[in-house]
mmCIF file of C-alpha atoms in Angstrom:
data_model
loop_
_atom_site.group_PDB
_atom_site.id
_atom_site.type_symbol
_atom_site.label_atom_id
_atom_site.label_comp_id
_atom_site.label_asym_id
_atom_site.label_seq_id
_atom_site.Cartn_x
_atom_site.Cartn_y
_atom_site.Cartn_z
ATOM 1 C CA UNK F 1073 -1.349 -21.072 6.961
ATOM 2 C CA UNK F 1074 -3.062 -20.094 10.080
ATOM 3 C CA UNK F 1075 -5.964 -17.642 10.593
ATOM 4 C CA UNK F 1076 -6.109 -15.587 13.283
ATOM 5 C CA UNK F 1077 -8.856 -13.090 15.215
ATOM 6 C CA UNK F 1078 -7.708 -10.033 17.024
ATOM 7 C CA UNK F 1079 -10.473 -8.647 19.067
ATOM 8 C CA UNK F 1080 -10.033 -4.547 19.312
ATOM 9 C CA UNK F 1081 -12.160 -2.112 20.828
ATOM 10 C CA UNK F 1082 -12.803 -0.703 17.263
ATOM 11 C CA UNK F 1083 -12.485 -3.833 15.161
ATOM 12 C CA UNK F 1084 -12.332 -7.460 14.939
ATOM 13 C CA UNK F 1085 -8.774 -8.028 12.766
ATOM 14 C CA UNK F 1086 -8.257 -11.028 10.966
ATOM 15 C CA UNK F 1087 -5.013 -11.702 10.202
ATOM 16 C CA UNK F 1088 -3.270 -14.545 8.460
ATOM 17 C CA UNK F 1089 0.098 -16.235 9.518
ATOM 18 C CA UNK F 1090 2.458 -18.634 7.221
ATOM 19 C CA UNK F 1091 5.109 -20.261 8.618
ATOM 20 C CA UNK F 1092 6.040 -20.699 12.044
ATOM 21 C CA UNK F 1093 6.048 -18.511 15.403
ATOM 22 C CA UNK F 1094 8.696 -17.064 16.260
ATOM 23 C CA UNK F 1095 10.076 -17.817 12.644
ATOM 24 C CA UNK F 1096 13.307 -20.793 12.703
ATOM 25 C CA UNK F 1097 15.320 -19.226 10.310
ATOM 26 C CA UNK F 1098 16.486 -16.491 12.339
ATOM 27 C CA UNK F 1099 14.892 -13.849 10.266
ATOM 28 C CA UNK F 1100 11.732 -11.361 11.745
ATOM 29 C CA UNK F 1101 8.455 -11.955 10.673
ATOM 30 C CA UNK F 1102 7.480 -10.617 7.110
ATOM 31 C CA UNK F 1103 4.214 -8.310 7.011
ATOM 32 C CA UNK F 1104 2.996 -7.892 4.116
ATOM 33 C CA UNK F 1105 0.179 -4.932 4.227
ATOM 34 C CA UNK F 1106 -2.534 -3.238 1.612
ATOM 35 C CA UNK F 1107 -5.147 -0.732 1.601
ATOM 36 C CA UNK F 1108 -7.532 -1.323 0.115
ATOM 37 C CA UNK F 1109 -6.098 -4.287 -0.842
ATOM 38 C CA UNK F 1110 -6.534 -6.877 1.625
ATOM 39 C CA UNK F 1111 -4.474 -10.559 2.157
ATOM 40 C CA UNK F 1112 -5.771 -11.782 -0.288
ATOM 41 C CA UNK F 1113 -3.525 -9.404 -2.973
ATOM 42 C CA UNK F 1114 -0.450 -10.816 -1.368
ATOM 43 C CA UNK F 1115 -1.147 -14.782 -1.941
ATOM 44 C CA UNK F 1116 0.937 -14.880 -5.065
ATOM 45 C CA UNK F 1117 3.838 -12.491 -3.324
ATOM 46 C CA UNK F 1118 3.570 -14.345 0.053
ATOM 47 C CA UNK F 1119 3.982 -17.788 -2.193
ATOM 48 C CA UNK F 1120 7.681 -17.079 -3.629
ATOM 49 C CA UNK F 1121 8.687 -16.634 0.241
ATOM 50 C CA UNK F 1122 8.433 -20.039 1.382
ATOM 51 C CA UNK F 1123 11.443 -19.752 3.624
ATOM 52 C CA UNK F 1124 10.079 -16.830 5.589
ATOM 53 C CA UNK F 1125 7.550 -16.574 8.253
ATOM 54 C CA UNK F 1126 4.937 -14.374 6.327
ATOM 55 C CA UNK F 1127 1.723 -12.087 7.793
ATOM 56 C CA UNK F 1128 -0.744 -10.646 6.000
ATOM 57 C CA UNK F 1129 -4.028 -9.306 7.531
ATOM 58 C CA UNK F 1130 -7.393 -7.499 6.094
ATOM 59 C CA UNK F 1131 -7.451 -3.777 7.264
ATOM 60 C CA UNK F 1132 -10.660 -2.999 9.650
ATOM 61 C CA UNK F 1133 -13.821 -2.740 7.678
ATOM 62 C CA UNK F 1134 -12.110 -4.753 4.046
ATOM 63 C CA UNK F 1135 -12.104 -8.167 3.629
ATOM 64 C CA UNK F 1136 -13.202 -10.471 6.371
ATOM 65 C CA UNK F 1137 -12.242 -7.733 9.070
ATOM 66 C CA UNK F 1138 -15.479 -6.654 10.716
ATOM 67 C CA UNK F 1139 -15.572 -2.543 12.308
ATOM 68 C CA UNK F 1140 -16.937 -2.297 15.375
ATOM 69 C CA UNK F 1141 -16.560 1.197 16.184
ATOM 70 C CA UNK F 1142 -19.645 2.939 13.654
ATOM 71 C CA UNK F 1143 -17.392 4.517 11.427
ATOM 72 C CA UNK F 1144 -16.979 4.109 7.147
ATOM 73 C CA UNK F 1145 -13.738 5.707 6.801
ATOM 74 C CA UNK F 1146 -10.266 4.795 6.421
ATOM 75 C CA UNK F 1147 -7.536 7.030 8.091
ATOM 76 C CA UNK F 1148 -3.781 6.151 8.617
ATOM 77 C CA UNK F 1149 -3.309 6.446 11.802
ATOM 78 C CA UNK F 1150 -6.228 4.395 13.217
ATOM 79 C CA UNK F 1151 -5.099 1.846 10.719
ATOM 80 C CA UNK F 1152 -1.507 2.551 12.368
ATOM 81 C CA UNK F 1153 -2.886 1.210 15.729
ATOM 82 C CA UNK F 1154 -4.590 -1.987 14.176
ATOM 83 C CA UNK F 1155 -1.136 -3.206 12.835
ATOM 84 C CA UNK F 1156 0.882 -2.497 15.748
ATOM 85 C CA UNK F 1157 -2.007 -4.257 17.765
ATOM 86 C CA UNK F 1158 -1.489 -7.265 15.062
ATOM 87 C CA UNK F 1159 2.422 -7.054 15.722
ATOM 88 C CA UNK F 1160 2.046 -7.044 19.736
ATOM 89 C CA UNK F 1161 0.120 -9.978 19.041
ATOM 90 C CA UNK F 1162 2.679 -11.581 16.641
ATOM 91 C CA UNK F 1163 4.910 -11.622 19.741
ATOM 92 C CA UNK F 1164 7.475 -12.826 18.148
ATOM 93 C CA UNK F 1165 9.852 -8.976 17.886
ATOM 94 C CA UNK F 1166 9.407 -6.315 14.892
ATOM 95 C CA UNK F 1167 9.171 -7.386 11.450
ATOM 96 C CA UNK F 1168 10.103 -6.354 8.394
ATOM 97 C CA UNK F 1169 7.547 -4.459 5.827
ATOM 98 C CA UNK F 1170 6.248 -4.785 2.404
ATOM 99 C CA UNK F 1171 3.009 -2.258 2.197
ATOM 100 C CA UNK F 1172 1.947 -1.283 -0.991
ATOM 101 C CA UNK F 1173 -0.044 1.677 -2.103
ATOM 102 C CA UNK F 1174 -2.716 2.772 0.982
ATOM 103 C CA UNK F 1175 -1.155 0.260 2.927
ATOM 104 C CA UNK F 1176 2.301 2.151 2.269
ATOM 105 C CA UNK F 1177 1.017 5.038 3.497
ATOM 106 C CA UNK F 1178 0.200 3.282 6.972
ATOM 107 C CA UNK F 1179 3.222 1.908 7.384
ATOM 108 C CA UNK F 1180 4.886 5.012 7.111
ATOM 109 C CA UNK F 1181 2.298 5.805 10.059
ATOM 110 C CA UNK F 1182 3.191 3.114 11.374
ATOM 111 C CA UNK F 1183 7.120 3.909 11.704
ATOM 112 C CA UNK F 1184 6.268 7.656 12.754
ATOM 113 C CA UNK F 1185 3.991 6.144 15.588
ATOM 114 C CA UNK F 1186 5.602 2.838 16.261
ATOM 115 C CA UNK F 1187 9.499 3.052 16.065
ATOM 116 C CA UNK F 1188 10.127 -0.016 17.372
ATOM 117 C CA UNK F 1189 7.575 -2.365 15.245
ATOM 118 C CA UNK F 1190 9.152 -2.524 12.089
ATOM 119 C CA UNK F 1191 13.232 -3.211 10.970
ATOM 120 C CA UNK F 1192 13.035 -2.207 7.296
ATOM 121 C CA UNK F 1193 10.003 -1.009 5.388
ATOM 122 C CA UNK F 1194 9.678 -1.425 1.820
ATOM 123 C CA UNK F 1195 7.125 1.673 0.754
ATOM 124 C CA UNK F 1196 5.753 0.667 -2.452
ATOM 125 C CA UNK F 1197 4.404 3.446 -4.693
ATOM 126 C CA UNK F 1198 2.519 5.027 -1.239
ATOM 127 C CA UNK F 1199 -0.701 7.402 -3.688
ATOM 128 C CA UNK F 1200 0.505 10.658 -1.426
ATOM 129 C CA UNK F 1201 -1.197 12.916 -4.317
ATOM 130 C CA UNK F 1202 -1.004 16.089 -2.338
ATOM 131 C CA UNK F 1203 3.164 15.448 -1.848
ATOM 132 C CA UNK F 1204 3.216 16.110 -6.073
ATOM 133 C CA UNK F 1205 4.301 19.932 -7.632
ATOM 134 C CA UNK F 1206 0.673 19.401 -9.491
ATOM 135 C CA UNK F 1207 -0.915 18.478 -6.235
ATOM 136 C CA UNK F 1208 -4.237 20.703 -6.138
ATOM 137 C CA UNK F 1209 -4.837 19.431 -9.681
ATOM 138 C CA UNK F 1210 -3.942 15.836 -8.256
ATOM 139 C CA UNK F 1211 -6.963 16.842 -5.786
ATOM 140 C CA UNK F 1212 -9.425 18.046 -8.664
ATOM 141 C CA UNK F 1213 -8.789 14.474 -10.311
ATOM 142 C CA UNK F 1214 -9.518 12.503 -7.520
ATOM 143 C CA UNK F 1215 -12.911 14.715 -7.340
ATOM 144 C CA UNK F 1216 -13.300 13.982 -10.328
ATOM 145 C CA UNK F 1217 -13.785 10.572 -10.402
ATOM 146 C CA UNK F 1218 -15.674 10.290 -6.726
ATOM 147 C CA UNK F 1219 -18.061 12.282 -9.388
ATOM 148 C CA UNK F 1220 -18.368 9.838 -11.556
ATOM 149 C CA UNK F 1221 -18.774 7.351 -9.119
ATOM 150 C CA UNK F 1222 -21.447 9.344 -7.557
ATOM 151 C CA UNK F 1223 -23.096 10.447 -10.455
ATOM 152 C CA UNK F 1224 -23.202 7.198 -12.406
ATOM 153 C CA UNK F 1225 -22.107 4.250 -10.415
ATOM 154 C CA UNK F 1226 -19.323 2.044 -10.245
ATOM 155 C CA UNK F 1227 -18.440 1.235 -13.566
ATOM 156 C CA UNK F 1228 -18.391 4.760 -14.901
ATOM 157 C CA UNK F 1229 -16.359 5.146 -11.157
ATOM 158 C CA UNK F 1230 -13.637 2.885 -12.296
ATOM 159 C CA UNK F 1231 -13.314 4.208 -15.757
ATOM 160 C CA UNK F 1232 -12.322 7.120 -14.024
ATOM 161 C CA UNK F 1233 -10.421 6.095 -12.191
ATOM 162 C CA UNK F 1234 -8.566 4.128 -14.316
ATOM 163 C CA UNK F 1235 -8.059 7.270 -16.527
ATOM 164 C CA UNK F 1236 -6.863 9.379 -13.251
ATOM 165 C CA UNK F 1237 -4.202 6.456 -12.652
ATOM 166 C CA UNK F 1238 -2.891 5.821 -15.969
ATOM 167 C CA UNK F 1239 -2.851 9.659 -17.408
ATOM 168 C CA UNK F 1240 1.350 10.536 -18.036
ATOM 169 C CA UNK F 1241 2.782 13.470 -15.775
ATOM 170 C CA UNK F 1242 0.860 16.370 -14.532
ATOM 171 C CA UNK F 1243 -2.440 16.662 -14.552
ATOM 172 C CA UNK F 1244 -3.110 19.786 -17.058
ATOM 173 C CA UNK F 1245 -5.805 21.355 -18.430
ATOM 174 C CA UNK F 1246 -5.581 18.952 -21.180
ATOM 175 C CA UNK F 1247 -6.295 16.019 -18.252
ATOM 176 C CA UNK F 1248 -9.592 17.923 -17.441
ATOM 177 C CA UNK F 1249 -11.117 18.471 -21.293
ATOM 178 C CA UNK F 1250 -11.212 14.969 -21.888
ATOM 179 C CA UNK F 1251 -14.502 13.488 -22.361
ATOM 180 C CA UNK F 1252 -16.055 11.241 -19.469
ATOM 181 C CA UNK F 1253 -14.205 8.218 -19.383
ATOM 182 C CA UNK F 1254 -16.445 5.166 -21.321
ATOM 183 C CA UNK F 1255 -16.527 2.224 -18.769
ATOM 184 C CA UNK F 1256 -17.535 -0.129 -21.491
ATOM 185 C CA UNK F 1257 -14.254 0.829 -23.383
ATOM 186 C CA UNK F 1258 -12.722 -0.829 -20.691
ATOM 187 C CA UNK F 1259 -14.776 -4.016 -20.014
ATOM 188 C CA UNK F 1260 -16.170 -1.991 -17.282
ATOM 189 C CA UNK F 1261 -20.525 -2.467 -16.501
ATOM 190 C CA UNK F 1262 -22.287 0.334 -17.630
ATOM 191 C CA UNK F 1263 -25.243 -0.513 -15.092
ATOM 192 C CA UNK F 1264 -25.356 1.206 -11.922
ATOM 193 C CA UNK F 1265 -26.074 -0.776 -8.949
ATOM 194 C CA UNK F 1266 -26.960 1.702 -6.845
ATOM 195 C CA UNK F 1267 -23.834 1.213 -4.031
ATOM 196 C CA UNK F 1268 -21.519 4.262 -2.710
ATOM 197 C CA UNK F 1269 -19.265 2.331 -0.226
ATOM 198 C CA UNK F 1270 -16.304 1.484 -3.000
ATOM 199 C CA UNK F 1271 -13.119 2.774 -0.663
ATOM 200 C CA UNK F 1272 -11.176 3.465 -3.995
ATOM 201 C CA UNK F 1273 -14.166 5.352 -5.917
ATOM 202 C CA UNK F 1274 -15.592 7.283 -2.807
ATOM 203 C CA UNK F 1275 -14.107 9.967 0.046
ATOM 204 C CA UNK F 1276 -13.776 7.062 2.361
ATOM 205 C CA UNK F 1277 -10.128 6.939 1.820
ATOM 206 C CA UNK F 1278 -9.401 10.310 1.407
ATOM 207 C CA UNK F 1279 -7.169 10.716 4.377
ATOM 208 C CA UNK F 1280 -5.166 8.210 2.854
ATOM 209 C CA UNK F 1281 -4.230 9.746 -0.508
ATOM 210 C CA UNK F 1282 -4.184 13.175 1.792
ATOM 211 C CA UNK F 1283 -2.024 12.254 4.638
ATOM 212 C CA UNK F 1284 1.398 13.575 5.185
ATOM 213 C CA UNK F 1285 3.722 11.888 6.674
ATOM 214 C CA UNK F 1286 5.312 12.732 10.255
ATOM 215 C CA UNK F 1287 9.290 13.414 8.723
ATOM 216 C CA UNK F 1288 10.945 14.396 12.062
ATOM 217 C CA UNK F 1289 9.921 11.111 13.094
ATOM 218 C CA UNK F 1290 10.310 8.466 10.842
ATOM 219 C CA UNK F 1291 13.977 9.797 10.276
ATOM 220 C CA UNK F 1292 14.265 9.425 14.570
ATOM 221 C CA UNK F 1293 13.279 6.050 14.045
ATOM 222 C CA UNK F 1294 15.627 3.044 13.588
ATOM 223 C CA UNK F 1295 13.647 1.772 10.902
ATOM 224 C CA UNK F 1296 15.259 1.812 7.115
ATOM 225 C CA UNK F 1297 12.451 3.281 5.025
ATOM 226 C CA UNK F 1298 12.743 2.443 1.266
ATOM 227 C CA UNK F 1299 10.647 4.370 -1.074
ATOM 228 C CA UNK F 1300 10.033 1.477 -3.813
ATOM 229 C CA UNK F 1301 8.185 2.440 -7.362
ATOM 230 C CA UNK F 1302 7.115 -0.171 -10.327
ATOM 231 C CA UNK F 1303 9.467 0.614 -13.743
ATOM 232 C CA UNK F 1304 6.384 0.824 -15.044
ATOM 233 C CA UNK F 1305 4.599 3.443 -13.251
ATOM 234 C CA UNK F 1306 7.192 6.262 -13.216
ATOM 235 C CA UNK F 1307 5.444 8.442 -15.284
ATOM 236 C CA UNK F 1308 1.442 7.970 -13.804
ATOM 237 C CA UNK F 1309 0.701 9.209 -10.481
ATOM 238 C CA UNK F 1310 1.843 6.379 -8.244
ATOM 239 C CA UNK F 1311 4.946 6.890 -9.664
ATOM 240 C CA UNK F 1312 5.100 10.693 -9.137
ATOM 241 C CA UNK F 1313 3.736 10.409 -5.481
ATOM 242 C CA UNK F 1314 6.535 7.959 -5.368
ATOM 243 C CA UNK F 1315 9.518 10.285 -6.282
ATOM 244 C CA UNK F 1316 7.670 13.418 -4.426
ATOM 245 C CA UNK F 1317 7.620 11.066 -1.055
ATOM 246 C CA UNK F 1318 11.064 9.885 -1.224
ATOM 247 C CA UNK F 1319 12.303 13.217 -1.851
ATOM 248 C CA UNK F 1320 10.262 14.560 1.280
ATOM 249 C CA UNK F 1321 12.203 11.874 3.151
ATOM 250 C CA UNK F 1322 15.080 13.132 1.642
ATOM 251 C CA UNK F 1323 16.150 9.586 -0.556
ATOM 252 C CA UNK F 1324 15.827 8.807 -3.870
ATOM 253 C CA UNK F 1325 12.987 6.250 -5.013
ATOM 254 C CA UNK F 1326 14.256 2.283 -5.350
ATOM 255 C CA UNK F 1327 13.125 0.870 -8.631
ATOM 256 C CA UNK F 1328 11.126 -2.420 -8.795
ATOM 257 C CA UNK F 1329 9.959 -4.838 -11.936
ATOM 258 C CA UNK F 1330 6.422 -3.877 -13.134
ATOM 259 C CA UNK F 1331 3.524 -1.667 -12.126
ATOM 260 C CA UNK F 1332 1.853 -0.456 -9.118
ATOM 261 C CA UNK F 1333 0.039 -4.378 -8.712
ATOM 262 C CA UNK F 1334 3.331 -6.043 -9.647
ATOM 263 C CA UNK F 1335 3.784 -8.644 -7.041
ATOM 264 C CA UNK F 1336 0.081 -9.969 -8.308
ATOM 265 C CA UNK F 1337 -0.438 -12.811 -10.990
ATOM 266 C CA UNK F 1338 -3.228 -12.339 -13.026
ATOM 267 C CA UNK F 1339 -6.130 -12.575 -10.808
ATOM 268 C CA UNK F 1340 -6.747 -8.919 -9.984
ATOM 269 C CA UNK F 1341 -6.622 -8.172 -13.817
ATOM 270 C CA UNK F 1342 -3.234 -6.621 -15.772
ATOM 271 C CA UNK F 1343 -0.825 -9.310 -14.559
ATOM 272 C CA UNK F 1344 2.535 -7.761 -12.626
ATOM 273 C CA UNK F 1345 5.903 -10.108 -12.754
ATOM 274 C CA UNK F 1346 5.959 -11.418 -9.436
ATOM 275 C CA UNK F 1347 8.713 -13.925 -9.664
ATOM 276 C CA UNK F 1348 11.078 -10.627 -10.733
ATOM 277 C CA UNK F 1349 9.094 -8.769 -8.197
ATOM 278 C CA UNK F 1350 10.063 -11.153 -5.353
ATOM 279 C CA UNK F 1351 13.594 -11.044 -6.390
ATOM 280 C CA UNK F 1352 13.952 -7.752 -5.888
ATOM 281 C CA UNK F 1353 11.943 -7.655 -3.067
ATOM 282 C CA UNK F 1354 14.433 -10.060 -1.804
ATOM 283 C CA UNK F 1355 17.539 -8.164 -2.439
ATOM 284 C CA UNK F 1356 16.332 -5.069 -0.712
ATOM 285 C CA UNK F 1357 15.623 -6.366 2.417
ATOM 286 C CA UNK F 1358 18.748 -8.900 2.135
ATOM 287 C CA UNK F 1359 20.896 -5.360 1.872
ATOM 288 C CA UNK F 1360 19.433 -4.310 5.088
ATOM 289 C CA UNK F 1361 20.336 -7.425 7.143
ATOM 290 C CA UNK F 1362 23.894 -7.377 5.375
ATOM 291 C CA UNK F 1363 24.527 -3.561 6.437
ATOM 292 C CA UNK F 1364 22.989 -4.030 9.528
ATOM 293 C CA UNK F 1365 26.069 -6.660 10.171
ATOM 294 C CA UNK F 1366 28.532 -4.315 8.899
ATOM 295 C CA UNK F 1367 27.738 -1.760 11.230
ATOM 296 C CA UNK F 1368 28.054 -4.225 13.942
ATOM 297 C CA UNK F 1369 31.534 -6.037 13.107
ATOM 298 C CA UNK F 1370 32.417 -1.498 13.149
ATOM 299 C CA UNK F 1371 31.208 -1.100 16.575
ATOM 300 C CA UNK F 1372 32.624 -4.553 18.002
ATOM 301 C CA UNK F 1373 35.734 -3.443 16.162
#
């Protein structure tokens, strides 16, 4: 694996590359993406591709990539620019996608803004809460536990959140009369630290969960967008923004083994199945390349 620095006018991007450039086995470059995950969620993922020429990269201001341009926030579209700047400096053609969760939600900036950067995206369980029927009570959740955050730090901030992500269909007024979630219950400190900068627990990512994606133009684009959703998560909100943004781009959601962190081992906590997860992973974008062939043996034909 080698480690890269792209230098930006907003941002210094560190990006990771395994495998060589331009990739030998006549495949594109796989990007694997997060938010606010950064590389390091996709080591155990990246891994089970050992064949492929993989990139992963830390989104300005997580992980090891350093903002330059003042600001705390973390909007789609400027996040858009940073991975088309990492492609451009890939030079090696446009890749194919895996971006999970925020990072799913750039990518389909990326495709809106960037046609020509990316052959198939794999869209895994994009958290597009506004897209859902219950989406001004998907709003009052997410409130709810930048609340907690605020009110009691980041323990009592991730017990909320972890109740927001986990709770089963829409969020009713059963949701909201629950007691405060007990961070202890889950393992969770019950000190507060004093820090507000948590992307997940604060507003800072706000225009992620909020965006809505450009429709006229991803479908003008050549790239094959896959809305992808964990067997697990159909029924929490993931899973619902899932099925509500693959309806907007008027598909039906493709179903993958495990949860919304699937493609992890165990090191980031509940442990997906990422051996399964690659598999299928695998078979999605392998459909792509074979179709893609089919539809040029028709037109030489």
């Amino acid at each position: 694996m080698e480690t890269h620095t792209l230098e930006t006018s907003g941002a210094d991007l560190v990006y990771d590359v395994r495998g060589p450039l331009p990739p030998t086995d006549g495949r594109p470059p796989l990007f694997m993406i997060g938010q606010p995950m950064d590389a390091t969620g996709f080591a155990a993922l990246a891994a089970r591709f050992p064949q492929r020429t993989v990139v992963t990269y830390d989104p300005r201001g997580l992980g090891r990539s350093a903002r330059k341009d003042g600001r705390v926030d973390h909007t789609p579209l400027v996040q858009a620019d940073d991975v088309h700047a990492v492609i451009d400096a890939l030079g090696a053609g446009p890749v194919e996608m895996f971006a999970s969760s925020g990072g799913a939600v750039t990518a389909l900036a990326v495709v809106a803004a960037y046609p020509a950067d990316v052959t198939t995206l794999i869209a895994h369980e994009p958290p597009l809460i506004t897209l859902t029927p219950d989406g001004p009570a998907a709003v009052r959740a997410r409130d709810g536990v930048r609340a907690a955050y605020e009110e009691r730090g980041w323990g009592a901030g991730m017990a909320a959140f972890v109740a927001m992500t986990s709770w089963e269909g829409e969020f009713t007024d059963a949701y909201f009369a629950r007691p405060p979630a007990d961070p202890a219950a889950i393992g969770m400190p019950t000190e507060d630290d004093g820090s507000r900068d948590d992307p997940l627990l604060s507003d800072r990512s706000w225009a992620v969960s909020g965006y809505r994606p450009d429709v006229d133009a991803i479908a003008a684009a050549p790239t094959r967008v896959v809305i992808a959703v964990g067997e697990e998560s159909l029924n929490v909100q993931t899973g619902r923004t899932s099925v509500a943004t693959a309806e907007l781009l008027g598909q039906r959601v493709t179903v993958f083994p495990s949860h919304h962190g699937g493609f992890c081992d165990g090191e980031f906590g509940y442990p997906g199945k990422p051996d399964e997860f690659a598999h299928r992973l695998r078979e999605v974008l392998d459909s792509t390349v074979q179709a893609q062939g089919a539809a040029v043996e028709r037109a030489s034909g």
